[in-house]
GROMACS .gro file of C-alpha atoms in nm:
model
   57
    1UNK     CA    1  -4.830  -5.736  -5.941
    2UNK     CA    2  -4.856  -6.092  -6.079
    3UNK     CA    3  -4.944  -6.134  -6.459
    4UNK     CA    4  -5.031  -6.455  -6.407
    5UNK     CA    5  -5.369  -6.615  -6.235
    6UNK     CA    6  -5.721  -6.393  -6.140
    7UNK     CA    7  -5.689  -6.062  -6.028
    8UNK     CA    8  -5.703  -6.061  -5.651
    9UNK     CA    9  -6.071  -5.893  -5.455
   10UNK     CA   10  -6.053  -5.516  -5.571
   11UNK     CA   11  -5.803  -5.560  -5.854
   12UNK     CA   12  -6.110  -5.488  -6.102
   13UNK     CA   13  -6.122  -5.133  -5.913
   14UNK     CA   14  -5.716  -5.101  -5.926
   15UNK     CA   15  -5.737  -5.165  -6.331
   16UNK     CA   16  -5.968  -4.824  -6.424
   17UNK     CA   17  -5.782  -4.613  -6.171
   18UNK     CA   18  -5.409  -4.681  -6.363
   19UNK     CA   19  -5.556  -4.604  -6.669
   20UNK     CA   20  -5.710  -4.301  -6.495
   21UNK     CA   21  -5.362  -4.217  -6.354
   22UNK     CA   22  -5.206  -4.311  -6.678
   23UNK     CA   23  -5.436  -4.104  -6.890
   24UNK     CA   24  -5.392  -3.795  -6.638
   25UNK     CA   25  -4.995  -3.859  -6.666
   26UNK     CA   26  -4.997  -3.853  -7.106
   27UNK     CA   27  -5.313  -3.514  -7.047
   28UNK     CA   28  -4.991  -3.316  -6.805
   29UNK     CA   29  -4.763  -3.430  -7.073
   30UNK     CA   30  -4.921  -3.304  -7.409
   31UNK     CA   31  -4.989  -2.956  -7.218
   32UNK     CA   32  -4.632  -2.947  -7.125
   33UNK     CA   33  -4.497  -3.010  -7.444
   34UNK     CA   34  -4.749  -2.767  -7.609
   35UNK     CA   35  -4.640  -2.492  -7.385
   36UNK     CA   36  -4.265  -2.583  -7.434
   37UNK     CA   37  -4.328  -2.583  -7.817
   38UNK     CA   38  -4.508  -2.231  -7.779
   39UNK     CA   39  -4.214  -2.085  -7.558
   40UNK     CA   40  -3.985  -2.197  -7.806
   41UNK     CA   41  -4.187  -2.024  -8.108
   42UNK     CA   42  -4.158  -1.702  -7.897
   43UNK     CA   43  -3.831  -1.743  -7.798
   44UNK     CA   44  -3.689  -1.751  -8.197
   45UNK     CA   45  -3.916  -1.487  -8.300
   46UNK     CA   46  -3.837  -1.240  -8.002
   47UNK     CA   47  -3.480  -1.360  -7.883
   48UNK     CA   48  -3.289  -1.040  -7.884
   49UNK     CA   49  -3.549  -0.815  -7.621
   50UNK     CA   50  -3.717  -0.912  -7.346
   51UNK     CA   51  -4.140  -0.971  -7.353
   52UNK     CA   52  -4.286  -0.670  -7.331
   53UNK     CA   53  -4.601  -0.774  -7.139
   54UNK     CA   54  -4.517  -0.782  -6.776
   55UNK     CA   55  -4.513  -1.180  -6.628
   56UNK     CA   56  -4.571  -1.297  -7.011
   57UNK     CA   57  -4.310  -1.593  -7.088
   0.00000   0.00000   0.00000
């Protein structure tokens, strides 16, 4: 992983699939935190009883 000097044979492939990987990674992240956010909407409107539909977080 040198910053310095021409990329090595193949290092032109390597370059798209981190930013595929990276892109993925920030994708899983947003959903996460959007479900999080939603849970947490629920959770303060119904905190006292349980869901009432069956397997529904």
């Amino acid at each position: 992983m040198r910053a310095d000097g021409p990329p090595a044979e193949g290092g032109a492939m390597e370059w798209w699939l981190w930013l595929i990987v990276i892109l993925v990674l920030i994708a899983l992240a947003v959903v996460i935190l959007a479900r999080v956010q939603a849970a947490r909407r629920k959770g303060k409107v119904v905190s006292s009883r349980p869901p009432t539909k069956p397997g529904g977080r």
